[in-house]
mmCIF file of C-alpha atoms and ligand atoms in Angstrom:
data_model
loop_
_atom_site.group_PDB
_atom_site.id
_atom_site.type_symbol
_atom_site.label_atom_id
_atom_site.label_comp_id
_atom_site.label_asym_id
_atom_site.label_seq_id
_atom_site.Cartn_x
_atom_site.Cartn_y
_atom_site.Cartn_z
ATOM 1 C CA MET A 263 202.856 203.842 44.743
ATOM 2 C CA THR A 264 200.207 201.900 46.571
ATOM 3 C CA ILE A 265 199.387 198.571 44.937
ATOM 4 C CA GLU A 266 195.683 197.675 45.272
ATOM 5 C CA TYR A 267 194.772 194.012 46.017
ATOM 6 C CA ILE A 268 191.904 191.625 45.367
ATOM 7 C CA SER A 269 191.218 188.862 47.762
ATOM 8 C CA LEU A 270 191.136 185.440 46.149
ATOM 9 C CA ASN A 271 188.722 182.614 46.980
ATOM 10 C CA PRO A 272 189.019 180.253 48.599
ATOM 11 C CA SER A 273 192.567 180.808 49.931
ATOM 12 C CA GLY A 274 192.146 184.554 50.968
ATOM 13 C CA ASP A 275 195.384 185.357 49.426
ATOM 14 C CA LYS A 276 195.819 188.976 48.261
ATOM 15 C CA MET A 277 196.630 189.406 44.677
ATOM 16 C CA PRO A 278 197.831 192.781 43.273
ATOM 17 C CA LEU A 279 195.146 194.257 40.842
ATOM 18 C CA ILE A 280 197.990 195.307 38.496
ATOM 19 C CA GLY A 281 200.720 193.055 37.365
ATOM 20 C CA PHE A 282 203.283 192.685 34.543
ATOM 21 C CA GLY A 283 202.767 190.499 31.487
ATOM 22 C CA CYS A 284 205.556 188.184 30.607
ATOM 23 C CA ALA A 285 204.472 187.034 27.171
ATOM 24 C CA LYS A 286 206.300 188.097 24.019
ATOM 25 C CA ILE A 287 209.515 189.249 25.786
ATOM 26 C CA PRO A 288 212.451 187.703 23.972
ATOM 27 C CA PRO A 289 214.231 185.285 26.282
ATOM 28 C CA GLU A 290 217.562 187.046 26.154
ATOM 29 C CA GLN A 291 215.902 190.212 27.488
ATOM 30 C CA THR A 292 213.564 188.748 29.902
ATOM 31 C CA ALA A 293 215.652 188.558 33.175
ATOM 32 C CA GLU A 294 216.532 192.305 32.866
ATOM 33 C CA VAL A 295 212.999 193.312 32.019
ATOM 34 C CA ILE A 296 211.570 191.383 34.945
ATOM 35 C CA TYR A 297 214.254 192.852 37.229
ATOM 36 C CA ASN A 298 213.489 196.375 36.022
ATOM 37 C CA ALA A 299 209.696 195.739 36.461
ATOM 38 C CA ILE A 300 210.292 194.828 40.133
ATOM 39 C CA LYS A 301 212.539 197.883 40.592
ATOM 40 C CA VAL A 302 209.786 200.006 39.108
ATOM 41 C CA GLY A 303 207.258 198.532 41.551
ATOM 42 C CA TYR A 304 205.485 195.565 39.908
ATOM 43 C CA ARG A 305 204.661 192.745 42.328
ATOM 44 C CA LEU A 306 202.692 190.473 40.109
ATOM 45 C CA PHE A 307 204.172 188.482 37.144
ATOM 46 C CA ASP A 308 201.874 186.746 34.649
ATOM 47 C CA GLY A 309 203.908 184.106 33.023
ATOM 48 C CA GLY A 310 203.400 180.654 31.525
ATOM 49 C CA SER A 311 205.367 177.726 30.291
ATOM 50 C CA ASN A 312 204.378 178.471 26.661
ATOM 51 C CA TYR A 313 205.817 181.955 26.763
ATOM 52 C CA TYR A 314 209.239 180.519 26.019
ATOM 53 C CA ASN A 315 210.908 182.574 28.771
ATOM 54 C CA GLU A 316 209.816 181.031 32.015
ATOM 55 C CA LYS A 317 213.439 180.238 33.180
ATOM 56 C CA GLN A 318 214.372 183.794 32.482
ATOM 57 C CA VAL A 319 211.412 185.219 34.413
ATOM 58 C CA GLY A 320 212.725 183.211 37.368
ATOM 59 C CA ASP A 321 216.189 184.541 36.842
ATOM 60 C CA GLY A 322 214.865 188.076 37.005
ATOM 61 C CA ILE A 323 212.811 187.413 40.117
ATOM 62 C CA ARG A 324 215.791 185.782 41.852
ATOM 63 C CA MET A 325 218.152 188.561 40.867
ATOM 64 C CA ALA A 326 215.752 191.013 42.475
ATOM 65 C CA ILE A 327 215.405 188.903 45.624
ATOM 66 C CA ASN A 328 219.221 188.395 45.911
ATOM 67 C CA ASP A 329 219.653 192.169 45.575
ATOM 68 C CA GLY A 330 217.318 192.744 48.496
ATOM 69 C CA LEU A 331 214.670 194.561 46.283
ATOM 70 C CA VAL A 332 211.835 192.202 47.383
ATOM 71 C CA GLU A 333 211.164 189.077 49.338
ATOM 72 C CA ARG A 334 209.565 185.990 47.780
ATOM 73 C CA LYS A 335 206.384 186.476 49.798
ATOM 74 C CA GLU A 336 205.951 190.065 48.312
ATOM 75 C CA ILE A 337 205.818 188.697 44.817
ATOM 76 C CA PHE A 338 202.786 187.065 43.184
ATOM 77 C CA VAL A 339 203.741 184.613 40.484
ATOM 78 C CA ILE A 340 201.322 183.238 37.875
ATOM 79 C CA SER A 341 202.163 180.334 35.573
ATOM 80 C CA LYS A 342 199.993 178.361 33.096
ATOM 81 C CA LEU A 343 199.381 174.809 32.252
ATOM 82 C CA TRP A 344 199.874 174.243 28.481
ATOM 83 C CA CYS A 345 197.305 172.328 26.355
ATOM 84 C CA THR A 346 199.484 169.261 25.789
ATOM 85 C CA ASN A 347 199.627 168.529 29.551
ATOM 86 C CA HIS A 348 196.038 168.146 30.602
ATOM 87 C CA ALA A 349 196.330 164.468 31.623
ATOM 88 C CA LYS A 350 196.699 163.818 35.254
ATOM 89 C CA GLU A 351 200.310 162.749 35.195
ATOM 90 C CA HIS A 352 201.241 165.549 32.837
ATOM 91 C CA VAL A 353 199.682 168.227 35.041
ATOM 92 C CA ARG A 354 201.977 167.291 37.852
ATOM 93 C CA GLN A 355 205.045 167.045 35.654
ATOM 94 C CA ALA A 356 204.262 170.406 33.908
ATOM 95 C CA CYS A 357 203.812 172.167 37.121
ATOM 96 C CA GLN A 358 207.025 170.848 38.549
ATOM 97 C CA ARG A 359 208.818 171.902 35.444
ATOM 98 C CA SER A 360 207.558 175.441 35.806
ATOM 99 C CA LEU A 361 208.520 175.449 39.502
ATOM 100 C CA ASP A 362 212.074 174.249 38.549
ATOM 101 C CA ASP A 363 212.396 176.841 35.764
ATOM 102 C CA LEU A 364 211.125 179.641 37.965
ATOM 103 C CA GLY A 365 213.365 178.391 40.844
ATOM 104 C CA LEU A 366 210.465 178.638 43.211
ATOM 105 C CA GLU A 367 208.924 176.423 45.856
ATOM 106 C CA TYR A 368 205.419 177.358 45.101
ATOM 107 C CA ILE A 369 203.396 179.162 42.421
ATOM 108 C CA ASP A 370 200.765 181.758 43.650
ATOM 109 C CA LEU A 371 198.240 181.017 40.944
ATOM 110 C CA TYR A 372 198.293 178.255 38.299
ATOM 111 C CA LEU A 373 195.908 178.653 35.354
ATOM 112 C CA ILE A 374 194.820 176.238 32.735
ATOM 113 C CA HIS A 375 195.988 178.270 29.759
ATOM 114 C CA PHE A 376 193.308 177.075 27.197
ATOM 115 C CA PRO A 377 190.337 174.798 27.673
ATOM 116 C CA VAL A 378 191.798 172.558 24.847
ATOM 117 C CA ALA A 379 193.512 169.204 25.507
ATOM 118 C CA LEU A 380 196.088 168.431 22.882
ATOM 119 C CA GLU A 381 198.184 165.437 22.267
ATOM 120 C CA HIS A 382 201.085 165.297 24.666
ATOM 121 C CA VAL A 383 204.524 166.275 23.553
ATOM 122 C CA PRO A 384 207.207 164.756 25.867
ATOM 123 C CA MET A 385 209.528 167.396 27.320
ATOM 124 C CA HIS A 386 212.656 165.822 25.976
ATOM 125 C CA VAL A 387 211.071 165.928 22.443
ATOM 126 C CA ARG A 388 210.222 169.725 22.571
ATOM 127 C CA TYR A 389 209.752 172.102 25.342
ATOM 128 C CA PRO A 390 207.820 174.321 25.418
ATOM 129 C CA ALA A 391 205.474 172.092 23.460
ATOM 130 C CA GLY A 392 203.637 174.586 21.289
ATOM 131 C CA TRP A 393 200.337 173.825 19.595
ATOM 132 C CA THR A 394 201.215 171.091 17.193
ATOM 133 C CA GLN A 395 203.278 167.875 17.231
ATOM 134 C CA PRO A 396 206.777 168.369 15.891
ATOM 135 C CA GLY A 397 206.772 168.578 12.142
ATOM 136 C CA GLU A 398 202.963 168.953 11.825
ATOM 137 C CA LYS A 399 200.832 171.979 10.925
ATOM 138 C CA GLN A 400 197.463 171.019 12.442
ATOM 139 C CA VAL A 401 196.646 170.515 16.140
ATOM 140 C CA ARG A 402 195.717 166.937 17.360
ATOM 141 C CA ARG A 403 193.105 166.793 20.127
ATOM 142 C CA ALA A 404 193.698 164.554 23.100
ATOM 143 C CA ARG A 405 190.861 162.640 24.962
ATOM 144 C CA VAL A 406 191.245 164.346 28.291
ATOM 145 C CA PRO A 407 187.987 165.655 29.829
ATOM 146 C CA MET A 408 188.188 168.886 31.823
ATOM 147 C CA HIS A 409 187.119 167.297 35.065
ATOM 148 C CA VAL A 410 190.132 165.035 34.982
ATOM 149 C CA CYS A 411 192.403 168.154 34.426
ATOM 150 C CA TRP A 412 190.727 170.120 37.137
ATOM 151 C CA ALA A 413 190.991 167.312 39.617
ATOM 152 C CA ALA A 414 194.721 167.140 38.936
ATOM 153 C CA MET A 415 194.969 170.896 39.332
ATOM 154 C CA GLU A 416 193.168 170.555 42.690
ATOM 155 C CA SER A 417 195.805 168.069 43.886
ATOM 156 C CA LEU A 418 198.529 170.630 43.199
ATOM 157 C CA VAL A 419 196.850 172.836 45.777
ATOM 158 C CA ASP A 420 196.491 169.824 48.219
ATOM 159 C CA ASP A 421 200.186 169.126 47.878
ATOM 160 C CA GLY A 422 201.338 172.739 48.268
ATOM 161 C CA LEU A 423 202.866 173.219 44.822
ATOM 162 C CA VAL A 424 200.467 175.955 44.047
ATOM 163 C CA ARG A 425 198.376 178.223 46.306
ATOM 164 C CA ASN A 426 195.480 179.092 43.935
ATOM 165 C CA ILE A 427 194.058 177.609 40.721
ATOM 166 C CA GLY A 428 192.029 179.084 37.910
ATOM 167 C CA MET A 429 191.732 179.195 34.092
ATOM 168 C CA SER A 430 192.193 181.227 31.118
ATOM 169 C CA ASN A 431 190.108 181.512 27.800
ATOM 170 C CA PHE A 432 187.178 179.526 29.175
ATOM 171 C CA ASN A 433 183.730 180.481 28.015
ATOM 172 C CA ALA A 434 180.497 180.594 30.096
ATOM 173 C CA GLN A 435 179.292 177.143 29.299
ATOM 174 C CA LEU A 436 182.500 175.442 30.417
ATOM 175 C CA MET A 437 182.671 177.633 33.540
ATOM 176 C CA MET A 438 179.086 176.557 34.448
ATOM 177 C CA ASP A 439 179.931 172.948 33.931
ATOM 178 C CA LEU A 440 183.122 173.135 35.899
ATOM 179 C CA LEU A 441 181.344 174.738 38.823
ATOM 180 C CA SER A 442 179.001 171.867 38.979
ATOM 181 C CA TYR A 443 181.722 169.413 39.970
ATOM 182 C CA CYS A 444 184.778 171.210 41.173
ATOM 183 C CA ARG A 445 185.972 170.464 44.769
ATOM 184 C CA ILE A 446 188.255 173.551 44.913
ATOM 185 C CA GLU A 447 186.419 176.545 43.107
ATOM 186 C CA PRO A 448 188.502 178.509 40.699
ATOM 187 C CA ALA A 449 190.130 181.585 42.122
ATOM 188 C CA LEU A 450 190.403 183.514 38.826
ATOM 189 C CA LEU A 451 189.536 183.634 35.223
ATOM 190 C CA GLN A 452 191.786 185.340 32.840
ATOM 191 C CA VAL A 453 190.430 186.391 29.477
ATOM 192 C CA GLU A 454 190.938 188.819 26.655
ATOM 193 C CA LEU A 455 189.338 192.124 27.702
ATOM 194 C CA HIS A 456 189.711 195.659 26.338
ATOM 195 C CA PRO A 457 187.480 198.409 25.093
ATOM 196 C CA TYR A 458 187.072 196.608 21.817
ATOM 197 C CA LEU A 459 186.078 193.270 23.549
ATOM 198 C CA GLN A 460 184.323 193.963 26.802
ATOM 199 C CA GLN A 461 182.291 190.792 27.476
ATOM 200 C CA ASP A 462 180.319 192.675 30.153
ATOM 201 C CA ALA A 463 177.673 190.187 31.132
ATOM 202 C CA TYR A 464 180.314 187.491 31.332
ATOM 203 C CA VAL A 465 182.676 189.485 33.584
ATOM 204 C CA LYS A 466 179.823 190.469 35.835
ATOM 205 C CA TRP A 467 178.574 186.879 36.125
ATOM 206 C CA ILE A 468 182.005 185.458 36.901
ATOM 207 C CA GLN A 469 182.589 188.059 39.525
ATOM 208 C CA LYS A 470 179.195 187.266 41.114
ATOM 209 C CA GLN A 471 180.394 183.614 41.511
ATOM 210 C CA GLY A 472 183.189 185.016 43.787
ATOM 211 C CA ILE A 473 185.827 184.362 40.991
ATOM 212 C CA ALA A 474 188.295 187.142 40.248
ATOM 213 C CA VAL A 475 188.759 188.342 36.682
ATOM 214 C CA THR A 476 192.021 189.453 35.033
ATOM 215 C CA ALA A 477 192.170 191.187 31.593
ATOM 216 C CA TYR A 478 194.795 190.122 29.207
ATOM 217 C CA SER A 479 195.749 192.181 26.131
ATOM 218 C CA SER A 480 194.342 195.429 27.742
ATOM 219 C CA PHE A 481 195.707 197.433 24.832
ATOM 220 C CA GLY A 482 193.603 195.510 22.434
ATOM 221 C CA PRO A 483 195.229 195.272 18.994
ATOM 222 C CA ALA A 484 198.690 196.525 20.072
ATOM 223 C CA SER A 485 200.627 193.395 20.771
ATOM 224 C CA PHE A 486 198.840 191.420 17.961
ATOM 225 C CA ALA A 487 199.567 194.198 15.423
ATOM 226 C CA ALA A 488 203.191 194.278 16.521
ATOM 227 C CA GLY A 489 203.158 190.460 15.913
ATOM 228 C CA GLY A 490 201.800 191.021 12.360
ATOM 229 C CA LEU A 491 198.204 189.789 12.888
ATOM 230 C CA LYS A 492 196.290 191.225 9.834
ATOM 231 C CA HIS A 493 192.962 192.267 11.399
ATOM 232 C CA ALA A 494 194.795 193.729 14.404
ATOM 233 C CA LYS A 495 196.852 195.947 12.042
ATOM 234 C CA SER A 496 193.763 197.112 10.122
ATOM 235 C CA VAL A 497 191.693 198.259 13.222
ATOM 236 C CA GLU A 498 192.349 201.624 14.854
ATOM 237 C CA SER A 499 194.930 201.505 17.653
ATOM 238 C CA LEU A 500 193.472 202.086 21.064
ATOM 239 C CA PHE A 501 196.257 204.630 21.627
ATOM 240 C CA ASP A 502 194.856 206.647 18.576
ATOM 241 C CA ASN A 503 191.194 206.170 19.403
ATOM 242 C CA PRO A 504 189.712 209.661 19.539
ATOM 243 C CA VAL A 505 187.417 208.848 22.578
ATOM 244 C CA ILE A 506 190.452 207.391 24.470
ATOM 245 C CA LYS A 507 192.593 210.336 23.441
ATOM 246 C CA GLU A 508 190.011 212.895 24.561
ATOM 247 C CA ILE A 509 189.649 211.159 27.980
ATOM 248 C CA ALA A 510 193.388 210.977 28.383
ATOM 249 C CA ALA A 511 193.692 214.675 27.692
ATOM 250 C CA LYS A 512 191.004 215.467 30.297
ATOM 251 C CA TYR A 513 192.934 213.700 33.018
ATOM 252 C CA ASN A 514 196.379 214.653 31.731
ATOM 253 C CA ARG A 515 197.174 210.950 31.261
ATOM 254 C CA ASP A 516 198.317 208.910 28.379
ATOM 255 C CA PRO A 517 195.825 206.627 26.329
ATOM 256 C CA GLY A 518 197.446 203.421 27.849
ATOM 257 C CA GLN A 519 196.630 204.498 31.350
ATOM 258 C CA ILE A 520 192.928 205.200 30.227
ATOM 259 C CA ALA A 521 192.690 201.694 28.893
ATOM 260 C CA LEU A 522 194.032 200.165 32.099
ATOM 261 C CA ARG A 523 192.146 202.352 34.385
ATOM 262 C CA TRP A 524 188.903 201.531 32.669
ATOM 263 C CA SER A 525 189.477 197.850 33.467
ATOM 264 C CA LEU A 526 190.312 198.572 37.198
ATOM 265 C CA GLU A 527 186.941 200.518 37.328
ATOM 266 C CA ARG A 528 185.287 197.103 36.622
ATOM 267 C CA ASN A 529 187.316 195.525 39.410
ATOM 268 C CA VAL A 530 189.151 193.613 36.682
ATOM 269 C CA GLY A 531 192.888 193.056 37.133
ATOM 270 C CA VAL A 532 195.403 194.030 34.381
ATOM 271 C CA VAL A 533 198.759 192.678 33.304
ATOM 272 C CA PRO A 534 200.227 195.044 30.744
ATOM 273 C CA LYS A 535 203.495 194.128 29.126
ATOM 274 C CA SER A 536 206.310 196.494 28.154
ATOM 275 C CA THR A 537 210.010 196.243 27.690
ATOM 276 C CA SER A 538 210.399 199.961 28.024
ATOM 277 C CA VAL A 539 211.035 201.217 31.575
ATOM 278 C CA SER A 540 209.224 204.475 30.993
ATOM 279 C CA ARG A 541 206.106 202.707 29.715
ATOM 280 C CA MET A 542 206.349 200.178 32.586
ATOM 281 C CA LYS A 543 206.201 203.185 34.928
ATOM 282 C CA SER A 544 203.374 204.851 33.212
ATOM 283 C CA ASN A 545 201.340 201.596 32.993
ATOM 284 C CA LEU A 546 201.798 201.147 36.768
ATOM 285 C CA ASP A 547 200.628 204.627 37.543
ATOM 286 C CA VAL A 548 196.916 203.777 37.176
ATOM 287 C CA LEU A 549 196.063 203.457 40.889
ATOM 288 C CA ASN A 550 194.967 206.140 43.374
ATOM 289 C CA TRP A 551 192.793 208.046 40.828
ATOM 290 C CA LYS A 552 189.435 207.575 39.370
ATOM 291 C CA MET A 553 187.506 208.199 36.105
ATOM 292 C CA ASP A 554 184.203 209.917 35.939
ATOM 293 C CA GLU A 555 181.101 207.739 35.188
ATOM 294 C CA GLU A 556 180.539 209.630 31.859
ATOM 295 C CA ASP A 557 184.028 208.691 30.726
ATOM 296 C CA ILE A 558 183.518 204.998 31.706
ATOM 297 C CA GLN A 559 180.202 205.133 29.748
ATOM 298 C CA ALA A 560 181.910 206.621 26.706
ATOM 299 C CA ILE A 561 184.577 203.843 26.650
ATOM 300 C CA ASN A 562 181.721 201.280 27.090
ATOM 301 C CA GLN A 563 180.404 202.466 23.751
ATOM 302 C CA LEU A 564 183.608 201.303 21.976
ATOM 303 C CA ASP A 565 182.719 197.628 22.330
ATOM 304 C CA MET A 566 182.886 195.814 18.978
ATOM 305 C CA GLY A 567 183.186 192.168 20.269
ATOM 306 C CA LEU A 568 186.600 192.229 18.498
ATOM 307 C CA ARG A 569 188.762 189.363 19.593
ATOM 308 C CA PHE A 570 192.440 189.032 18.668
ATOM 309 C CA ASN A 571 193.717 185.989 20.543
ATOM 310 C CA ASP A 572 191.769 183.206 18.768
ATOM 311 C CA PRO A 573 193.435 180.097 17.492
ATOM 312 C CA VAL A 574 190.965 180.080 14.575
ATOM 313 C CA ILE A 575 192.111 183.585 13.493
ATOM 314 C CA LYS A 576 195.630 182.315 13.761
ATOM 315 C CA GLY A 577 194.888 179.723 11.037
ATOM 316 C CA TRP A 578 194.382 176.620 13.179
ATOM 317 C CA ASP A 579 191.218 174.443 12.702
ATOM 318 C CA LEU A 580 190.268 175.004 16.410
ATOM 319 C CA PRO A 581 187.002 177.095 16.967
ATOM 320 C CA ILE A 582 187.234 177.424 20.629
ATOM 321 C CA PHE A 583 185.341 180.778 20.914
ATOM 322 C CA LEU A 584 182.405 179.993 18.516
HETATM 323 N N1 NAP B 616 195.993 183.897 28.920
HETATM 324 C C1 NAP B 616 196.222 184.105 27.678
HETATM 325 O O1 NAP B 616 195.913 183.248 26.771
HETATM 326 C C2 NAP B 616 197.005 185.362 27.272
HETATM 327 C C3 NAP B 616 197.082 185.849 25.989
HETATM 328 C C4 NAP B 616 197.658 186.999 25.776
HETATM 329 C C5 NAP B 616 198.306 187.661 26.774
HETATM 330 N N2 NAP B 616 198.259 187.253 28.047
HETATM 331 C C6 NAP B 616 198.902 187.926 29.196
HETATM 332 O O2 NAP B 616 198.619 189.355 29.010
HETATM 333 C C7 NAP B 616 199.793 190.126 28.951
HETATM 334 C C8 NAP B 616 199.643 191.394 28.128
HETATM 335 O O3 NAP B 616 198.970 191.091 26.948
HETATM 336 P P1 NAP B 616 199.727 191.375 25.559
HETATM 337 O O4 NAP B 616 200.980 190.644 25.581
HETATM 338 O O5 NAP B 616 198.735 190.861 24.437
HETATM 339 O O6 NAP B 616 200.079 192.878 25.469
HETATM 340 P P2 NAP B 616 199.463 194.256 26.032
HETATM 341 O O7 NAP B 616 199.932 194.561 27.340
HETATM 342 O O8 NAP B 616 198.017 194.425 25.709
HETATM 343 O O9 NAP B 616 200.226 195.269 24.937
HETATM 344 C C9 NAP B 616 201.635 195.139 24.803
HETATM 345 C C10 NAP B 616 202.030 195.976 23.644
HETATM 346 O O10 NAP B 616 201.755 197.405 23.797
HETATM 347 C C11 NAP B 616 202.962 198.149 23.914
HETATM 348 N N3 NAP B 616 202.871 198.947 25.052
HETATM 349 C C12 NAP B 616 202.910 198.688 26.307
HETATM 350 N N4 NAP B 616 202.582 199.803 27.107
HETATM 351 C C13 NAP B 616 202.300 200.838 26.276
HETATM 352 C C14 NAP B 616 201.955 202.133 26.437
HETATM 353 N N5 NAP B 616 201.721 202.677 27.644
HETATM 354 N N6 NAP B 616 201.742 202.868 25.374
HETATM 355 C C15 NAP B 616 201.961 202.482 24.080
HETATM 356 N N7 NAP B 616 202.309 201.121 23.831
HETATM 357 C C16 NAP B 616 202.439 200.341 24.875
HETATM 358 C C17 NAP B 616 204.076 197.089 24.068
HETATM 359 O O11 NAP B 616 205.300 197.466 23.447
HETATM 360 P P3 NAP B 616 206.671 197.723 24.294
HETATM 361 O O12 NAP B 616 207.058 196.434 24.942
HETATM 362 O O13 NAP B 616 207.577 198.197 23.258
HETATM 363 O O14 NAP B 616 206.335 198.790 25.336
HETATM 364 C C18 NAP B 616 203.554 195.912 23.302
HETATM 365 O O15 NAP B 616 203.668 195.916 21.973
HETATM 366 C C19 NAP B 616 200.774 189.040 28.355
HETATM 367 O O16 NAP B 616 202.195 189.471 28.512
HETATM 368 C C20 NAP B 616 200.455 187.770 29.021
HETATM 369 O O17 NAP B 616 201.008 187.821 30.408
HETATM 370 C C21 NAP B 616 197.640 186.119 28.355
#
């Protein structure tokens, strides 16, 4: 298995195009799942403090290092700054907490999880903080502008806590604004991307700026339907989509591999999550083969602009994607 890499700006670090998603893995299973993923061949781990399992991700990585499966320098670790920690002093504190939980000396890529500053929740009160203040149902915004948060992210690079910085869930307007003042340009943008939500013009524009793009939720409704989200349950699963199934049959592949390969054909990284070792293996087996242009075009026709990871959809009064 050859892992393909993408070069990140401005560090020049090589990031595997395919990685492993760490969200929605129950903490008690996480260390073993991560260990298995390393054994199977994954070298990038997409985690975050708000996934409620960052310590266990670190345990799995350390188990694999101690057993001689990999060295630290072969692993690419992503973590994410949660919304309640955008203020300068909280950015540093949050990053240090992730480093401590992971048991690492540096994070390869640190992303702002959402472009939403929420009122701080001290770690001793609740960690991970979640969206709302303890005991409340609605989010409370905090007065922290993005340029303040980004400057604090830049200082993490200056001080060697993280090697690269980027963001997730940012729209084009905010990216344009940030590019007008940043000292260190973002290395990567991670957004929801799958055949039902392709955001083609945005992806191409971001890549043209020299910023790498990673897709999250490459299987579209799958993880959200599993989590009970109504409109994810009512849409046709990508694994059952006739276009995807027909292409899968043509290449003697499974539908999941077709969804992932379609992303890689756009030079967009992927971070599929699976707790099953056999699906981990098949999801990783998407390199070293190509899809014909006509099949890419057929998948391009499936776009519905259908977003699943939207705080508004989840019932919060927070229209960040409108
Ligand atoms: N930045 C953000 O805001 C954000 C948001 C969402 C996700 N993410 C990142 O993206 C990662 C992946 O996204 P996601 O968690 O939404 O899930 P996903 O990878 O799109 O889908 C995972 C779901 O599909 C199942 N599955 C995995 N491989 C399969 C296959 N080959 N065939 C059939 N079913 C398969 C999994 O079940 P099993 O486990 O049983 O296999 C799970 O239910 C996350 O773990 C996280 O790292 C980031």
